[in-house]
mmCIF file of C-alpha atoms in Angstrom:
data_model
loop_
_atom_site.group_PDB
_atom_site.id
_atom_site.type_symbol
_atom_site.label_atom_id
_atom_site.label_comp_id
_atom_site.label_asym_id
_atom_site.label_seq_id
_atom_site.Cartn_x
_atom_site.Cartn_y
_atom_site.Cartn_z
ATOM 1 C CA UNK A 167 10.745 -19.620 2.006
ATOM 2 C CA UNK A 168 12.858 -18.361 5.087
ATOM 3 C CA UNK A 169 11.725 -14.652 5.639
ATOM 4 C CA UNK A 170 15.373 -13.540 6.542
ATOM 5 C CA UNK A 171 17.124 -15.392 3.941
ATOM 6 C CA UNK A 172 14.831 -13.832 1.144
ATOM 7 C CA UNK A 173 16.470 -10.684 0.270
ATOM 8 C CA UNK A 174 13.262 -9.540 -1.978
ATOM 9 C CA UNK A 175 11.385 -9.306 1.070
ATOM 10 C CA UNK A 176 13.444 -6.290 2.040
ATOM 11 C CA UNK A 177 11.796 -4.433 -1.182
ATOM 12 C CA UNK A 178 8.496 -3.920 0.380
ATOM 13 C CA UNK A 179 6.839 -1.667 2.916
ATOM 14 C CA UNK A 180 5.742 -2.883 6.379
ATOM 15 C CA UNK A 181 3.992 -1.528 9.383
ATOM 16 C CA UNK A 182 6.469 -1.800 12.306
ATOM 17 C CA UNK A 183 4.851 0.103 15.117
ATOM 18 C CA UNK A 184 2.120 2.651 16.124
ATOM 19 C CA UNK A 185 3.411 6.236 15.731
ATOM 20 C CA UNK A 186 2.013 7.134 19.010
ATOM 21 C CA UNK A 187 4.416 4.732 20.642
ATOM 22 C CA UNK A 188 7.383 7.079 19.585
ATOM 23 C CA UNK A 189 6.132 9.906 21.363
ATOM 24 C CA UNK A 190 8.177 9.436 24.364
ATOM 25 C CA UNK A 191 11.433 8.393 23.036
ATOM 26 C CA UNK A 192 12.911 5.885 20.411
ATOM 27 C CA UNK A 193 12.009 2.286 20.456
ATOM 28 C CA UNK A 194 13.598 -1.100 19.001
ATOM 29 C CA UNK A 195 12.105 -3.323 16.381
ATOM 30 C CA UNK A 196 13.462 -6.022 14.418
ATOM 31 C CA UNK A 197 12.453 -6.229 10.836
ATOM 32 C CA UNK A 198 13.670 -9.470 8.808
ATOM 33 C CA UNK A 199 16.338 -10.131 11.302
ATOM 34 C CA UNK A 200 17.593 -6.536 11.243
ATOM 35 C CA UNK A 201 17.780 -4.485 14.490
ATOM 36 C CA UNK A 202 16.212 -1.044 13.929
ATOM 37 C CA UNK A 203 15.562 2.085 16.249
ATOM 38 C CA UNK A 204 12.658 3.786 15.376
ATOM 39 C CA UNK A 205 12.052 7.722 16.429
ATOM 40 C CA UNK A 206 10.405 10.833 15.368
ATOM 41 C CA UNK A 207 12.556 13.872 14.446
ATOM 42 C CA UNK A 208 11.957 17.468 15.275
ATOM 43 C CA UNK A 209 9.234 17.895 12.320
ATOM 44 C CA UNK A 210 7.332 14.842 13.761
ATOM 45 C CA UNK A 211 8.428 12.655 10.710
ATOM 46 C CA UNK A 212 9.339 8.996 11.540
ATOM 47 C CA UNK A 213 12.972 7.742 11.220
ATOM 48 C CA UNK A 214 14.207 4.287 10.881
ATOM 49 C CA UNK A 215 18.178 3.639 11.449
ATOM 50 C CA UNK A 216 20.352 0.681 12.550
ATOM 51 C CA UNK A 217 19.961 0.234 16.389
ATOM 52 C CA UNK A 218 23.738 0.381 17.045
ATOM 53 C CA UNK A 219 25.743 3.726 17.708
ATOM 54 C CA UNK A 220 28.911 4.129 15.484
ATOM 55 C CA UNK A 221 30.962 4.963 18.359
ATOM 56 C CA UNK A 222 31.062 2.197 20.934
ATOM 57 C CA UNK A 223 28.067 0.038 19.511
ATOM 58 C CA UNK A 224 25.297 0.862 22.336
ATOM 59 C CA UNK A 225 21.694 0.437 21.306
ATOM 60 C CA UNK A 226 20.295 3.775 20.186
ATOM 61 C CA UNK A 227 16.926 2.800 21.186
ATOM 62 C CA UNK A 228 18.169 3.291 24.659
ATOM 63 C CA UNK A 229 18.898 7.029 23.831
ATOM 64 C CA UNK A 230 16.459 9.832 24.086
ATOM 65 C CA UNK A 231 15.270 12.716 21.988
ATOM 66 C CA UNK A 232 17.436 16.055 21.890
ATOM 67 C CA UNK A 233 16.598 19.017 20.010
ATOM 68 C CA UNK A 234 14.745 17.057 17.213
ATOM 69 C CA UNK A 235 17.995 14.695 17.075
ATOM 70 C CA UNK A 236 18.359 11.168 18.527
ATOM 71 C CA UNK A 237 20.900 11.209 21.381
ATOM 72 C CA UNK A 238 22.781 8.086 22.231
ATOM 73 C CA UNK A 239 22.360 7.333 25.860
ATOM 74 C CA UNK A 240 25.685 6.079 26.296
ATOM 75 C CA UNK A 241 27.911 9.106 25.371
ATOM 76 C CA UNK A 242 25.117 11.278 24.117
ATOM 77 C CA UNK A 243 26.312 11.518 20.340
ATOM 78 C CA UNK A 244 23.451 13.281 18.441
ATOM 79 C CA UNK A 245 22.173 11.979 15.150
ATOM 80 C CA UNK A 246 20.004 13.193 12.363
ATOM 81 C CA UNK A 247 17.296 11.662 10.401
ATOM 82 C CA UNK A 248 19.785 10.528 7.793
ATOM 83 C CA UNK A 249 21.860 8.699 10.347
ATOM 84 C CA UNK A 250 24.579 11.145 10.282
ATOM 85 C CA UNK A 251 26.063 12.257 13.473
ATOM 86 C CA UNK A 252 25.237 15.904 14.050
ATOM 87 C CA UNK A 253 27.057 16.409 17.510
ATOM 88 C CA UNK A 254 29.548 15.279 19.512
ATOM 89 C CA UNK A 255 29.014 16.655 22.874
ATOM 90 C CA UNK A 256 32.549 15.986 24.152
ATOM 91 C CA UNK A 257 34.030 18.369 21.367
ATOM 92 C CA UNK A 258 34.645 22.087 22.112
ATOM 93 C CA UNK A 259 32.006 24.467 21.268
ATOM 94 C CA UNK A 260 33.716 25.858 18.373
ATOM 95 C CA UNK A 261 34.228 22.257 16.817
ATOM 96 C CA UNK A 262 30.631 21.424 16.788
ATOM 97 C CA UNK A 263 28.654 20.625 13.697
ATOM 98 C CA UNK A 264 27.506 17.879 11.365
ATOM 99 C CA UNK A 265 30.453 15.121 10.745
ATOM 100 C CA UNK A 266 31.060 12.445 8.197
ATOM 101 C CA UNK A 267 30.392 9.683 10.659
ATOM 102 C CA UNK A 268 27.046 7.923 10.468
ATOM 103 C CA UNK A 269 24.943 4.859 10.761
ATOM 104 C CA UNK A 270 22.714 3.209 8.052
ATOM 105 C CA UNK A 271 18.987 4.924 7.771
ATOM 106 C CA UNK A 272 16.075 3.473 5.822
ATOM 107 C CA UNK A 273 13.006 4.537 4.270
ATOM 108 C CA UNK A 274 10.392 5.423 6.686
ATOM 109 C CA UNK A 275 6.773 6.764 6.311
ATOM 110 C CA UNK A 276 3.652 7.643 8.641
ATOM 111 C CA UNK A 277 0.338 6.100 7.267
ATOM 112 C CA UNK A 278 -2.779 4.841 8.923
ATOM 113 C CA UNK A 279 -1.467 5.703 12.533
ATOM 114 C CA UNK A 280 1.741 3.355 11.875
ATOM 115 C CA UNK A 281 5.157 3.699 11.112
ATOM 116 C CA UNK A 282 6.124 2.032 7.727
ATOM 117 C CA UNK A 283 9.686 0.854 6.881
ATOM 118 C CA UNK A 284 11.237 -0.438 3.835
ATOM 119 C CA UNK A 285 14.820 -1.746 4.115
ATOM 120 C CA UNK A 286 15.516 -1.381 0.355
ATOM 121 C CA UNK A 287 14.011 0.373 -2.657
ATOM 122 C CA UNK A 288 10.299 -0.756 -2.456
ATOM 123 C CA UNK A 289 8.717 -2.483 -5.473
ATOM 124 C CA UNK A 290 5.445 -1.037 -4.805
ATOM 125 C CA UNK A 291 3.861 1.867 -2.761
ATOM 126 C CA UNK A 292 2.070 1.750 0.389
ATOM 127 C CA UNK A 293 -1.529 1.195 -0.616
ATOM 128 C CA UNK A 294 -4.381 3.468 -0.569
ATOM 129 C CA UNK A 295 -7.377 2.186 1.532
ATOM 130 C CA UNK A 296 -10.716 3.773 -0.072
ATOM 131 C CA UNK A 297 -12.131 3.606 3.391
ATOM 132 C CA UNK A 298 -10.227 6.626 4.332
ATOM 133 C CA UNK A 299 -11.553 8.766 1.675
ATOM 134 C CA UNK A 300 -15.051 7.469 2.267
ATOM 135 C CA UNK A 301 -14.907 8.801 5.981
ATOM 136 C CA UNK A 302 -15.234 5.408 7.607
ATOM 137 C CA UNK A 303 -13.988 5.153 11.376
ATOM 138 C CA UNK A 304 -10.764 3.398 12.128
ATOM 139 C CA UNK A 305 -10.473 1.194 15.065
ATOM 140 C CA UNK A 306 -7.024 0.085 16.028
ATOM 141 C CA UNK A 307 -7.358 -3.607 17.201
ATOM 142 C CA UNK A 308 -4.189 -5.787 17.503
ATOM 143 C CA UNK A 309 -0.366 -5.143 17.649
ATOM 144 C CA UNK A 310 1.149 -8.501 18.814
ATOM 145 C CA UNK A 311 3.677 -11.094 17.928
ATOM 146 C CA UNK A 312 2.628 -14.363 16.433
ATOM 147 C CA UNK A 313 5.055 -17.407 16.058
ATOM 148 C CA UNK A 314 4.528 -18.151 12.483
ATOM 149 C CA UNK A 315 5.498 -17.354 8.948
ATOM 150 C CA UNK A 316 4.027 -14.255 7.494
ATOM 151 C CA UNK A 317 2.817 -16.184 4.410
ATOM 152 C CA UNK A 318 1.050 -18.494 6.649
ATOM 153 C CA UNK A 319 -1.128 -15.699 8.222
ATOM 154 C CA UNK A 320 -1.866 -14.184 4.696
ATOM 155 C CA UNK A 321 -2.795 -17.820 3.253
ATOM 156 C CA UNK A 322 -5.366 -18.203 6.005
ATOM 157 C CA UNK A 323 -6.841 -14.913 5.248
ATOM 158 C CA UNK A 324 -8.042 -16.135 1.996
ATOM 159 C CA UNK A 325 -9.020 -19.735 2.832
ATOM 160 C CA UNK A 326 -12.534 -20.309 2.887
ATOM 161 C CA UNK A 327 -12.275 -24.041 3.705
ATOM 162 C CA UNK A 328 -11.285 -23.533 7.403
ATOM 163 C CA UNK A 329 -14.305 -21.516 8.644
ATOM 164 C CA UNK A 330 -16.181 -24.526 9.541
ATOM 165 C CA UNK A 331 -13.345 -25.950 11.784
ATOM 166 C CA UNK A 332 -11.240 -23.285 12.934
ATOM 167 C CA UNK A 333 -13.933 -20.704 13.816
ATOM 168 C CA UNK A 334 -16.454 -23.584 15.142
ATOM 169 C CA UNK A 335 -16.717 -21.620 18.369
ATOM 170 C CA UNK A 336 -17.339 -18.188 16.475
ATOM 171 C CA UNK A 337 -19.167 -17.958 13.299
ATOM 172 C CA UNK A 338 -18.178 -21.337 11.699
ATOM 173 C CA UNK A 339 -20.856 -23.952 10.590
ATOM 174 C CA UNK A 340 -19.677 -27.508 10.932
ATOM 175 C CA UNK A 341 -22.707 -28.879 9.382
ATOM 176 C CA UNK A 342 -21.742 -27.073 6.150
ATOM 177 C CA UNK A 343 -17.979 -27.634 5.482
ATOM 178 C CA UNK A 344 -17.932 -27.094 1.874
ATOM 179 C CA UNK A 345 -15.955 -23.986 1.102
ATOM 180 C CA UNK A 346 -17.613 -21.018 -0.824
ATOM 181 C CA UNK A 347 -16.810 -20.241 -4.459
ATOM 182 C CA UNK A 348 -14.408 -17.416 -4.867
ATOM 183 C CA UNK A 349 -13.064 -15.591 -7.893
ATOM 184 C CA UNK A 350 -9.467 -14.118 -8.062
ATOM 185 C CA UNK A 351 -8.354 -11.165 -10.380
ATOM 186 C CA UNK A 352 -4.542 -11.006 -10.587
ATOM 187 C CA UNK A 353 -2.527 -7.834 -10.085
ATOM 188 C CA UNK A 354 0.991 -6.926 -10.311
ATOM 189 C CA UNK A 355 1.285 -6.568 -6.553
ATOM 190 C CA UNK A 356 -1.359 -9.211 -5.558
ATOM 191 C CA UNK A 357 -4.621 -10.036 -6.122
ATOM 192 C CA UNK A 358 -8.371 -9.584 -5.452
ATOM 193 C CA UNK A 359 -10.495 -12.108 -4.101
ATOM 194 C CA UNK A 360 -14.247 -12.302 -4.262
ATOM 195 C CA UNK A 361 -16.601 -14.543 -2.506
ATOM 196 C CA UNK A 362 -19.984 -14.671 -0.582
ATOM 197 C CA UNK A 363 -19.958 -16.737 2.491
ATOM 198 C CA UNK A 364 -22.979 -18.071 4.491
ATOM 199 C CA UNK A 365 -21.746 -17.978 8.286
ATOM 200 C CA UNK A 366 -23.632 -18.445 11.761
ATOM 201 C CA UNK A 367 -24.427 -15.097 13.517
ATOM 202 C CA UNK A 368 -23.623 -15.946 17.250
ATOM 203 C CA UNK A 369 -24.729 -13.439 20.161
ATOM 204 C CA UNK A 370 -21.544 -11.677 20.621
ATOM 205 C CA UNK A 371 -21.453 -10.967 16.370
ATOM 206 C CA UNK A 372 -25.325 -9.708 16.598
ATOM 207 C CA UNK A 373 -24.465 -6.940 19.101
ATOM 208 C CA UNK A 374 -21.637 -5.685 16.404
ATOM 209 C CA UNK A 375 -23.658 -6.447 13.223
ATOM 210 C CA UNK A 376 -27.113 -5.032 14.591
ATOM 211 C CA UNK A 377 -28.681 -8.093 13.199
ATOM 212 C CA UNK A 378 -30.994 -10.667 15.141
ATOM 213 C CA UNK A 379 -30.838 -13.389 12.650
ATOM 214 C CA UNK A 380 -28.883 -16.688 13.634
ATOM 215 C CA UNK A 381 -27.280 -16.739 10.362
ATOM 216 C CA UNK A 382 -26.141 -14.058 7.691
ATOM 217 C CA UNK A 383 -23.939 -13.666 4.668
ATOM 218 C CA UNK A 384 -20.589 -12.299 4.270
ATOM 219 C CA UNK A 385 -20.002 -10.565 0.864
ATOM 220 C CA UNK A 386 -16.267 -10.432 0.672
ATOM 221 C CA UNK A 387 -13.739 -8.677 -1.278
ATOM 222 C CA UNK A 388 -10.203 -9.532 -0.235
ATOM 223 C CA UNK A 389 -7.268 -7.630 -1.563
ATOM 224 C CA UNK A 390 -3.911 -9.173 -1.079
ATOM 225 C CA UNK A 391 -0.767 -7.084 -1.192
ATOM 226 C CA UNK A 392 2.611 -8.648 -1.647
ATOM 227 C CA UNK A 393 4.083 -10.299 0.191
ATOM 228 C CA UNK A 394 2.058 -9.901 3.742
ATOM 229 C CA UNK A 395 -0.602 -7.336 3.586
ATOM 230 C CA UNK A 396 -4.390 -8.083 3.181
ATOM 231 C CA UNK A 397 -7.564 -5.910 3.216
ATOM 232 C CA UNK A 398 -10.826 -7.788 3.742
ATOM 233 C CA UNK A 399 -13.849 -5.727 3.063
ATOM 234 C CA UNK A 400 -16.927 -7.562 4.342
ATOM 235 C CA UNK A 401 -20.242 -6.125 3.473
ATOM 236 C CA UNK A 402 -23.387 -7.663 5.282
ATOM 237 C CA UNK A 403 -27.023 -7.725 4.398
ATOM 238 C CA UNK A 404 -28.090 -4.853 6.246
ATOM 239 C CA UNK A 405 -25.574 -2.382 4.573
ATOM 240 C CA UNK A 406 -22.851 -2.570 7.050
ATOM 241 C CA UNK A 407 -19.234 -2.651 5.888
ATOM 242 C CA UNK A 408 -16.426 -3.951 8.001
ATOM 243 C CA UNK A 409 -13.203 -3.760 6.526
ATOM 244 C CA UNK A 410 -10.184 -5.538 8.145
ATOM 245 C CA UNK A 411 -6.417 -4.613 7.423
ATOM 246 C CA UNK A 412 -4.184 -7.162 8.737
ATOM 247 C CA UNK A 413 -0.231 -7.168 8.316
ATOM 248 C CA UNK A 414 2.040 -9.803 9.127
ATOM 249 C CA UNK A 415 5.464 -8.017 9.624
ATOM 250 C CA UNK A 416 8.277 -10.333 9.372
ATOM 251 C CA UNK A 417 10.566 -10.225 12.415
ATOM 252 C CA UNK A 418 12.516 -13.252 11.688
ATOM 253 C CA UNK A 419 12.391 -16.554 10.311
ATOM 254 C CA UNK A 420 9.624 -17.871 13.056
ATOM 255 C CA UNK A 421 7.803 -14.856 14.014
ATOM 256 C CA UNK A 422 5.733 -11.952 12.691
ATOM 257 C CA UNK A 423 4.266 -8.677 14.269
ATOM 258 C CA UNK A 424 0.670 -8.658 13.647
ATOM 259 C CA UNK A 425 -0.795 -5.225 12.869
ATOM 260 C CA UNK A 426 -4.636 -5.257 12.712
ATOM 261 C CA UNK A 427 -7.174 -2.270 12.444
ATOM 262 C CA UNK A 428 -10.516 -1.990 10.822
ATOM 263 C CA UNK A 429 -12.699 0.572 9.165
ATOM 264 C CA UNK A 430 -16.487 0.690 9.707
ATOM 265 C CA UNK A 431 -19.245 2.643 8.159
ATOM 266 C CA UNK A 432 -21.258 2.708 11.124
ATOM 267 C CA UNK A 433 -20.681 4.781 14.657
ATOM 268 C CA UNK A 434 -19.694 4.105 18.093
ATOM 269 C CA UNK A 435 -23.578 4.515 19.043
ATOM 270 C CA UNK A 436 -24.411 1.590 16.480
ATOM 271 C CA UNK A 437 -21.592 -0.744 18.005
ATOM 272 C CA UNK A 438 -19.169 0.077 20.674
ATOM 273 C CA UNK A 439 -15.503 -0.492 19.526
ATOM 274 C CA UNK A 440 -14.750 -2.596 22.400
ATOM 275 C CA UNK A 441 -17.289 -5.151 21.339
ATOM 276 C CA UNK A 442 -16.179 -5.049 17.848
ATOM 277 C CA UNK A 443 -12.663 -5.607 19.104
ATOM 278 C CA UNK A 444 -13.931 -8.679 21.399
ATOM 279 C CA UNK A 445 -15.455 -10.412 18.393
ATOM 280 C CA UNK A 446 -12.310 -9.901 16.088
ATOM 281 C CA UNK A 447 -10.186 -11.208 19.127
ATOM 282 C CA UNK A 448 -12.253 -14.521 19.465
ATOM 283 C CA UNK A 449 -11.761 -14.844 15.756
ATOM 284 C CA UNK A 450 -8.085 -14.185 15.555
ATOM 285 C CA UNK A 451 -7.151 -16.126 18.585
ATOM 286 C CA UNK A 452 -8.739 -19.352 16.989
ATOM 287 C CA UNK A 453 -6.676 -18.679 13.866
ATOM 288 C CA UNK A 454 -3.519 -17.945 16.068
ATOM 289 C CA UNK A 455 -3.837 -21.265 18.009
ATOM 290 C CA UNK A 456 -3.703 -23.111 14.413
ATOM 291 C CA UNK A 457 -0.955 -21.084 12.557
ATOM 292 C CA UNK A 458 1.388 -21.189 15.489
ATOM 293 C CA UNK A 459 1.362 -24.838 14.882
ATOM 294 C CA UNK A 460 2.114 -24.763 11.250
ATOM 295 C CA UNK A 461 5.752 -25.153 9.701
ATOM 296 C CA UNK A 462 7.654 -21.577 9.350
ATOM 297 C CA UNK A 463 9.767 -22.456 6.446
ATOM 298 C CA UNK A 464 6.979 -22.036 3.644
ATOM 299 C CA UNK A 465 7.851 -23.828 0.321
ATOM 300 C CA UNK A 466 7.002 -21.680 -2.551
ATOM 301 C CA UNK A 467 7.531 -24.499 -4.905
ATOM 302 C CA UNK A 468 5.197 -27.056 -3.316
ATOM 303 C CA UNK A 469 6.127 -30.163 -5.867
ATOM 304 C CA UNK A 470 5.757 -33.132 -3.410
ATOM 305 C CA UNK A 471 6.102 -31.012 -0.111
ATOM 306 C CA UNK A 472 2.385 -29.819 0.867
ATOM 307 C CA UNK A 473 -0.712 -31.069 -0.882
ATOM 308 C CA UNK A 474 -3.333 -28.768 -2.085
ATOM 309 C CA UNK A 475 -7.199 -28.839 -2.622
ATOM 310 C CA UNK A 476 -9.299 -26.480 -5.077
ATOM 311 C CA UNK A 477 -10.150 -24.027 -2.190
ATOM 312 C CA UNK A 478 -6.148 -23.739 -1.610
ATOM 313 C CA UNK A 479 -6.107 -21.633 -5.047
ATOM 314 C CA UNK A 480 -5.380 -18.314 -3.588
ATOM 315 C CA UNK A 481 -2.680 -19.509 -1.477
ATOM 316 C CA UNK A 482 -1.230 -21.308 -4.498
ATOM 317 C CA UNK A 483 -1.421 -18.079 -6.448
ATOM 318 C CA UNK A 484 0.594 -16.300 -3.663
ATOM 319 C CA UNK A 485 3.231 -18.893 -3.887
ATOM 320 C CA UNK A 486 3.482 -19.018 -7.625
ATOM 321 C CA UNK A 487 3.550 -14.888 -7.630
ATOM 322 C CA UNK A 488 6.180 -14.757 -4.974
ATOM 323 C CA UNK A 489 8.312 -17.393 -6.697
ATOM 324 C CA UNK A 490 8.197 -15.609 -9.933
ATOM 325 C CA UNK A 491 8.821 -12.144 -8.484
ATOM 326 C CA UNK A 492 11.823 -13.947 -6.664
ATOM 327 C CA UNK A 493 13.136 -15.460 -9.496
ATOM 328 C CA UNK A 494 12.882 -12.069 -11.552
ATOM 329 C CA UNK A 495 14.625 -9.949 -9.130
ATOM 330 C CA UNK A 496 17.292 -12.749 -8.960
ATOM 331 C CA UNK A 497 17.741 -12.422 -12.580
ATOM 332 C CA UNK A 498 17.841 -8.770 -12.690
ATOM 333 C CA UNK A 499 20.441 -8.775 -9.802
ATOM 334 C CA UNK A 500 22.885 -11.293 -11.817
ATOM 335 C CA UNK A 501 22.675 -8.935 -14.888
ATOM 336 C CA UNK A 502 23.391 -5.798 -13.005
ATOM 337 C CA UNK A 503 26.383 -7.573 -11.543
ATOM 338 C CA UNK A 504 27.609 -8.614 -14.900
#
């Protein structure tokens, strides 16, 4: 599956940029190969539009804010949140006003400190994370580009068989490579993954868990949301809850923007945010090193292409569900065209 060659992927919400990054002006972002400009209007609401002025094609991301609108940096044409040209400075004062000229705009929403964008009518809503209602603290961790396919990142997130090897320098135990048993419950927009995993408890993790034992158990409930979003809620024997939200927002066929933040039911006095980020950085760098070596064209129909073992069940289910949804969307599209 090539990310930019799969129109269905346009019908999902993706976190694209921290909302705070737009405070000082518009920013560019490439989503599924499409160049966007992201900005906030006079009411503080996020806006996503094509990053190309309809006058002389200058990038609007090189523009600036002007009285709640976005001004092109080339000739100062000003755009409203729907992409319409609201003002052309070169016109006489008595000829000013909204015009019929515009650039394409897209759905944009602010959630969890990020701007989320859907290029086409989304199939599902942005998920609600119960940790928000439960009053957990939220820690922003990573916002960076990985050179791999989003589906590879998602499969890895639900793969119990890689811990002993990929994470041998952090929490993996090579002496016990057998993957922990897991259960799956399928939903329309993804699945729930439940497993209990015994792990090593290295010194850096002891600090963030407030646990002195050399081993511990991760009681994990992972929720996969189509196509490239997961929430992994890990509970530890001491009652600590650590929920990891990871999105692999597709930039093009070969890369994705990793957005990761965590929820914790403790306080800064219990565990410093910088220590929590440091441990999760160690783990994610181990994943990244391996994932960036994988093929970026992920086959949804694996027959004769990639082999499987029993612990690959979550990844196999992901591919099956995406393939089925893709076929449904293609069938619906053909029926609408007839």
